[in-house]
Structure formats: C-alpha cells, structure tokens
PDB file of C-alpha atoms in Angstrom:
ATOM      1  CA  MET A  29     -22.586 137.610 317.201  1.00  0.00           C
ATOM      2  CA  ARG A  30     -23.546 134.612 315.179  1.00  0.00           C
ATOM      3  CA  ARG A  31     -21.890 133.760 311.926  1.00  0.00           C
ATOM      4  CA  SER A  32     -25.032 134.430 309.798  1.00  0.00           C
ATOM      5  CA  ALA A  33     -25.376 137.879 311.373  1.00  0.00           C
ATOM      6  CA  ARG A  34     -21.737 138.649 310.483  1.00  0.00           C
ATOM      7  CA  ILE A  35     -22.487 137.860 306.855  1.00  0.00           C
ATOM      8  CA  ILE A  36     -25.906 139.494 306.564  1.00  0.00           C
ATOM      9  CA  LEU A  37     -25.040 142.789 308.274  1.00  0.00           C
ATOM     10  CA  PRO A  38     -22.229 143.794 305.861  1.00  0.00           C
ATOM     11  CA  LEU A  39     -24.327 142.635 302.937  1.00  0.00           C
ATOM     12  CA  LEU A  40     -27.214 144.864 304.020  1.00  0.00           C
ATOM     13  CA  LEU A  41     -24.860 147.816 304.444  1.00  0.00           C
ATOM     14  CA  ILE A  42     -23.462 147.329 300.942  1.00  0.00           C
ATOM     15  CA  LEU A  43     -26.929 147.045 299.428  1.00  0.00           C
ATOM     16  CA  SER A  44     -28.231 150.128 301.231  1.00  0.00           C
ATOM     17  CA  ALA A  45     -25.215 152.141 300.100  1.00  0.00           C
ATOM     18  CA  ALA A  46     -25.761 151.016 296.525  1.00  0.00           C
ATOM     19  CA  CYS A  47     -29.408 152.073 296.665  1.00  0.00           C
ATOM     20  CA  ARG A  48     -28.497 155.589 297.766  1.00  0.00           C
ATOM     21  CA  GLU A  49     -26.303 156.179 294.746  1.00  0.00           C
ATOM     22  CA  ALA A  50     -28.837 155.108 292.119  1.00  0.00           C
ATOM     23  CA  ASP A  51     -32.092 156.943 291.514  1.00  0.00           C
ATOM     24  CA  TYR A  52     -34.601 154.151 291.072  1.00  0.00           C
ATOM     25  CA  LEU A  53     -37.577 156.472 291.328  1.00  0.00           C
ATOM     26  CA  SER A  54     -36.748 158.310 288.136  1.00  0.00           C
ATOM     27  CA  VAL A  55     -39.279 157.092 285.593  1.00  0.00           C
ATOM     28  CA  TYR A  56     -38.577 159.633 282.887  1.00  0.00           C
ATOM     29  CA  ASN A  57     -39.212 158.215 279.446  1.00  0.00           C
ATOM     30  CA  PRO A  58     -38.470 160.538 276.503  1.00  0.00           C
ATOM     31  CA  ARG A  59     -40.998 158.639 274.361  1.00  0.00           C
ATOM     32  CA  GLU A  60     -43.916 159.505 276.655  1.00  0.00           C
ATOM     33  CA  ILE A  61     -45.659 162.827 277.237  1.00  0.00           C
ATOM     34  CA  SER A  62     -45.128 164.352 280.665  1.00  0.00           C
ATOM     35  CA  ASP A  63     -46.331 167.552 282.303  1.00  0.00           C
ATOM     36  CA  ALA A  64     -42.775 168.885 282.322  1.00  0.00           C
ATOM     37  CA  ASP A  65     -42.420 168.927 278.532  1.00  0.00           C
ATOM     38  CA  PHE A  66     -45.993 169.242 277.212  1.00  0.00           C
ATOM     39  CA  PRO A  67     -47.263 171.347 275.551  1.00  0.00           C
ATOM     40  CA  GLU A  68     -44.196 172.358 273.594  1.00  0.00           C
ATOM     41  CA  SER A  69     -45.895 174.147 270.708  1.00  0.00           C
ATOM     42  CA  LEU A  70     -49.073 175.908 269.712  1.00  0.00           C
ATOM     43  CA  GLN A  71     -50.146 172.746 267.883  1.00  0.00           C
ATOM     44  CA  ASP A  72     -49.966 170.842 271.167  1.00  0.00           C
ATOM     45  CA  VAL A  73     -52.367 173.331 272.742  1.00  0.00           C
ATOM     46  CA  ARG A  74     -54.628 172.942 269.711  1.00  0.00           C
ATOM     47  CA  SER A  75     -54.663 169.155 270.174  1.00  0.00           C
ATOM     48  CA  LEU A  76     -55.796 169.607 273.771  1.00  0.00           C
ATOM     49  CA  LEU A  77     -58.606 171.872 272.562  1.00  0.00           C
ATOM     50  CA  THR A  78     -59.579 169.343 269.892  1.00  0.00           C
ATOM     51  CA  ALA A  79     -60.134 166.737 272.599  1.00  0.00           C
ATOM     52  CA  ALA A  80     -62.506 169.133 274.359  1.00  0.00           C
ATOM     53  CA  TYR A  81     -64.470 169.655 271.138  1.00  0.00           C
ATOM     54  CA  GLY A  82     -64.501 165.914 270.555  1.00  0.00           C
ATOM     55  CA  SER A  83     -66.386 165.366 273.789  1.00  0.00           C
ATOM     56  CA  LEU A  84     -69.404 167.068 272.213  1.00  0.00           C
ATOM     57  CA  HIS A  85     -69.651 164.207 269.733  1.00  0.00           C
ATOM     58  CA  LYS A  86     -69.743 161.420 272.277  1.00  0.00           C
ATOM     59  CA  TYR A  87     -72.664 159.101 271.690  1.00  0.00           C
ATOM     60  CA  GLU A  88     -73.837 159.601 275.263  1.00  0.00           C
ATOM     61  CA  PHE A  89     -74.041 163.383 274.943  1.00  0.00           C
ATOM     62  CA  LEU A  90     -75.148 165.207 271.813  1.00  0.00           C
ATOM     63  CA  GLY A  91     -74.569 162.092 269.740  1.00  0.00           C
ATOM     64  CA  SER A  92     -77.762 160.370 270.856  1.00  0.00           C
ATOM     65  CA  TYR A  93     -78.764 160.104 274.494  1.00  0.00           C
ATOM     66  CA  TRP A  94     -79.008 163.724 275.609  1.00  0.00           C
ATOM     67  CA  SER A  95     -81.914 164.817 273.441  1.00  0.00           C
ATOM     68  CA  GLY A  96     -83.940 161.623 273.559  1.00  0.00           C
ATOM     69  CA  TYR A  97     -83.541 160.732 277.218  1.00  0.00           C
ATOM     70  CA  ALA A  98     -83.124 163.971 279.096  1.00  0.00           C
ATOM     71  CA  MET A  99     -84.210 167.044 277.150  1.00  0.00           C
ATOM     72  CA  TYR A 100     -87.279 165.986 275.149  1.00  0.00           C
ATOM     73  CA  ASN A 101     -88.831 164.350 278.176  1.00  0.00           C
ATOM     74  CA  LEU A 102     -88.526 167.409 280.378  1.00  0.00           C
ATOM     75  CA  ASP A 103     -91.531 169.024 278.673  1.00  0.00           C
ATOM     76  CA  HIS A 104     -93.724 166.037 279.627  1.00  0.00           C
ATOM     77  CA  THR A 105     -93.929 164.587 276.110  1.00  0.00           C
ATOM     78  CA  THR A 106     -93.762 161.166 277.729  1.00  0.00           C
ATOM     79  CA  ASP A 107     -96.945 162.025 279.624  1.00  0.00           C
ATOM     80  CA  PHE A 108     -95.971 159.518 282.298  1.00  0.00           C
ATOM     81  CA  LEU A 109     -96.563 156.502 280.074  1.00  0.00           C
ATOM     82  CA  TYR A 110     -93.815 154.610 281.894  1.00  0.00           C
ATOM     83  CA  ARG A 111     -95.791 153.762 285.023  1.00  0.00           C
ATOM     84  CA  ASN A 112     -93.420 151.120 286.353  1.00  0.00           C
ATOM     85  CA  ASP A 113     -90.119 152.849 285.619  1.00  0.00           C
ATOM     86  CA  GLN A 114     -89.080 155.372 288.256  1.00  0.00           C
ATOM     87  CA  GLY A 115     -86.245 156.676 286.053  1.00  0.00           C
ATOM     88  CA  TRP A 116     -88.621 157.804 283.303  1.00  0.00           C
ATOM     89  CA  ILE A 117     -91.139 159.152 285.811  1.00  0.00           C
ATOM     90  CA  SER A 118     -88.501 161.330 287.484  1.00  0.00           C
ATOM     91  CA  ILE A 119     -87.436 162.693 284.083  1.00  0.00           C
ATOM     92  CA  GLY A 120     -91.036 163.523 283.196  1.00  0.00           C
ATOM     93  CA  ALA A 121     -91.577 165.122 286.595  1.00  0.00           C
ATOM     94  CA  GLY A 122     -88.440 167.241 286.170  1.00  0.00           C
ATOM     95  CA  THR A 123     -86.707 165.783 289.209  1.00  0.00           C
ATOM     96  CA  LEU A 124     -83.468 164.728 287.580  1.00  0.00           C
ATOM     97  CA  GLY A 125     -80.737 163.438 289.824  1.00  0.00           C
ATOM     98  CA  ILE A 126     -77.422 161.691 289.440  1.00  0.00           C
ATOM     99  CA  GLU A 127     -78.962 158.472 290.751  1.00  0.00           C
ATOM    100  CA  ASN A 128     -81.254 158.307 287.717  1.00  0.00           C
ATOM    101  CA  ASP A 129     -79.937 155.477 285.554  1.00  0.00           C
ATOM    102  CA  LYS A 130     -81.438 157.012 282.399  1.00  0.00           C
ATOM    103  CA  ILE A 131     -79.147 160.039 282.426  1.00  0.00           C
ATOM    104  CA  SER A 132     -76.011 158.832 284.224  1.00  0.00           C
ATOM    105  CA  GLU A 133     -74.173 158.329 280.905  1.00  0.00           C
ATOM    106  CA  GLU A 134     -74.993 161.904 279.891  1.00  0.00           C
ATOM    107  CA  TRP A 135     -73.630 163.242 283.159  1.00  0.00           C
ATOM    108  CA  ARG A 136     -70.398 161.323 282.619  1.00  0.00           C
ATOM    109  CA  ALA A 137     -70.050 162.656 279.057  1.00  0.00           C
ATOM    110  CA  ILE A 138     -70.642 166.247 280.173  1.00  0.00           C
ATOM    111  CA  ASN A 139     -68.114 165.975 282.981  1.00  0.00           C
ATOM    112  CA  LEU A 140     -65.584 164.417 280.620  1.00  0.00           C
ATOM    113  CA  GLY A 141     -65.966 167.444 278.321  1.00  0.00           C
ATOM    114  CA  ILE A 142     -65.460 169.789 281.269  1.00  0.00           C
ATOM    115  CA  HIS A 143     -62.362 167.811 282.234  1.00  0.00           C
ATOM    116  CA  TYR A 144     -60.907 168.101 278.719  1.00  0.00           C
ATOM    117  CA  ALA A 145     -61.685 171.832 278.613  1.00  0.00           C
ATOM    118  CA  ASN A 146     -59.873 172.302 281.936  1.00  0.00           C
ATOM    119  CA  ILE A 147     -56.861 170.423 280.575  1.00  0.00           C
ATOM    120  CA  ALA A 148     -56.837 172.681 277.495  1.00  0.00           C
ATOM    121  CA  ILE A 149     -56.973 175.778 279.712  1.00  0.00           C
ATOM    122  CA  GLU A 150     -54.096 174.485 281.843  1.00  0.00           C
ATOM    123  CA  GLY A 151     -52.116 173.630 278.706  1.00  0.00           C
ATOM    124  CA  ALA A 152     -52.617 177.136 277.313  1.00  0.00           C
ATOM    125  CA  GLU A 153     -51.479 178.681 280.593  1.00  0.00           C
ATOM    126  CA  ALA A 154     -48.405 176.436 280.703  1.00  0.00           C
ATOM    127  CA  TYR A 155     -47.439 177.195 277.112  1.00  0.00           C
ATOM    128  CA  ARG A 156     -47.985 180.946 277.617  1.00  0.00           C
ATOM    129  CA  LYS A 157     -44.803 181.008 279.734  1.00  0.00           C
ATOM    130  CA  VAL A 158     -42.626 180.019 276.763  1.00  0.00           C
ATOM    131  CA  ALA A 159     -44.674 181.302 273.809  1.00  0.00           C
ATOM    132  CA  ASP A 160     -43.268 184.099 271.723  1.00  0.00           C
ATOM    133  CA  GLY A 161     -45.177 187.305 270.994  1.00  0.00           C
ATOM    134  CA  THR A 162     -46.473 186.227 267.590  1.00  0.00           C
ATOM    135  CA  GLU A 163     -48.259 183.200 269.074  1.00  0.00           C
ATOM    136  CA  ARG A 164     -50.044 185.067 271.843  1.00  0.00           C
ATOM    137  CA  PRO A 165     -53.178 186.072 269.846  1.00  0.00           C
ATOM    138  CA  GLN A 166     -53.762 182.492 268.687  1.00  0.00           C
ATOM    139  CA  LEU A 167     -53.092 181.212 272.190  1.00  0.00           C
ATOM    140  CA  ASP A 168     -55.646 183.689 273.561  1.00  0.00           C
ATOM    141  CA  LEU A 169     -58.159 182.401 271.023  1.00  0.00           C
ATOM    142  CA  TYR A 170     -57.571 178.774 272.027  1.00  0.00           C
ATOM    143  CA  GLU A 171     -57.891 179.637 275.699  1.00  0.00           C
ATOM    144  CA  GLY A 172     -61.109 181.564 275.029  1.00  0.00           C
ATOM    145  CA  GLU A 173     -62.585 178.619 273.136  1.00  0.00           C
ATOM    146  CA  ALA A 174     -61.732 176.265 275.996  1.00  0.00           C
ATOM    147  CA  LEU A 175     -63.313 178.661 278.509  1.00  0.00           C
ATOM    148  CA  PHE A 176     -66.464 178.827 276.362  1.00  0.00           C
ATOM    149  CA  LEU A 177     -66.668 175.045 276.059  1.00  0.00           C
ATOM    150  CA  ARG A 178     -66.323 174.648 279.801  1.00  0.00           C
ATOM    151  CA  ALA A 179     -69.090 177.205 280.387  1.00  0.00           C
ATOM    152  CA  PHE A 180     -71.302 175.597 277.720  1.00  0.00           C
ATOM    153  CA  LEU A 181     -70.969 172.159 279.260  1.00  0.00           C
ATOM    154  CA  TRP A 182     -71.359 173.442 282.797  1.00  0.00           C
TER     155      TRP A 182
END
C-alpha cells in the first residue's frame, strides 16, 4: 500500500464516522413555519382562510380581467370585431381554452384561489386533532367557508 493511501484511508474512516453521529439533514428552524407546528391556534386557521378570500381580489380575477376579457365577451358583445386576433375570436365564439393568451392570467388566479382554499381545508383538518370542544363550531365554520370558496372558484 502506498504512503498516500495509508494516510487517506484512515482520514476517510474518521470523516465517515463523524458524519454518522451528526444529523446534517435536520433543517428545523424555530423561527419558520413548518407543517409540524402550524396551525397552532384557531387564528392560524383563520389566516389560511383569509388568504383564500384574498385570491378573489387579485387583479387578474374579479379585480379587472375576468369580467372584461372572459365573461362579457361570451355573449358576443364583441361581435367579432377583432378579425386578426384569434384570442378574441375564440372568446367571442365561446371556445375558451387554456392556450388562449387573453384568459391565461384568469385561469392562474382561479387556480391560485383553489390552492389557497385547499390549504385552508388541510389546516382546519390538522388543527381539529388538537382543538378543544369550544373551538369546534368556529372551526367547522372556517372549514365550511373554505369548502364553499373552493366550489365557487371551481
């Protein structure tokens, strides 16, 4: 065995033994929110529900785009005035698709709202395991609101 191999082999053994003792994959940070410790209170569940309601106010959804680009044009009020724009023609013809660049922002905003509603539902289910009896009616209300928002956006 060469001299460099005699030095490297024990060094590698020492380093591998040291790596086994320490847990370098533990990334727990008490200052950050994790799934293991959130939600901790009824107010935490309410904050998740607030995010779902907030998605309704996005500029791309009910804030501006949805009515003007997608809904008003479905009744042919544009009357196909946009002869060279296939996006507007497909809206006027009622053949909306995800590839239509005129409504892609609306689709993203709707799906973001559905995502936030799902997170609120999961948060309510997680907190239900540790909630006391007095919080259950309010928790049921929050979960019902999140279910309604998800159905409304669907």
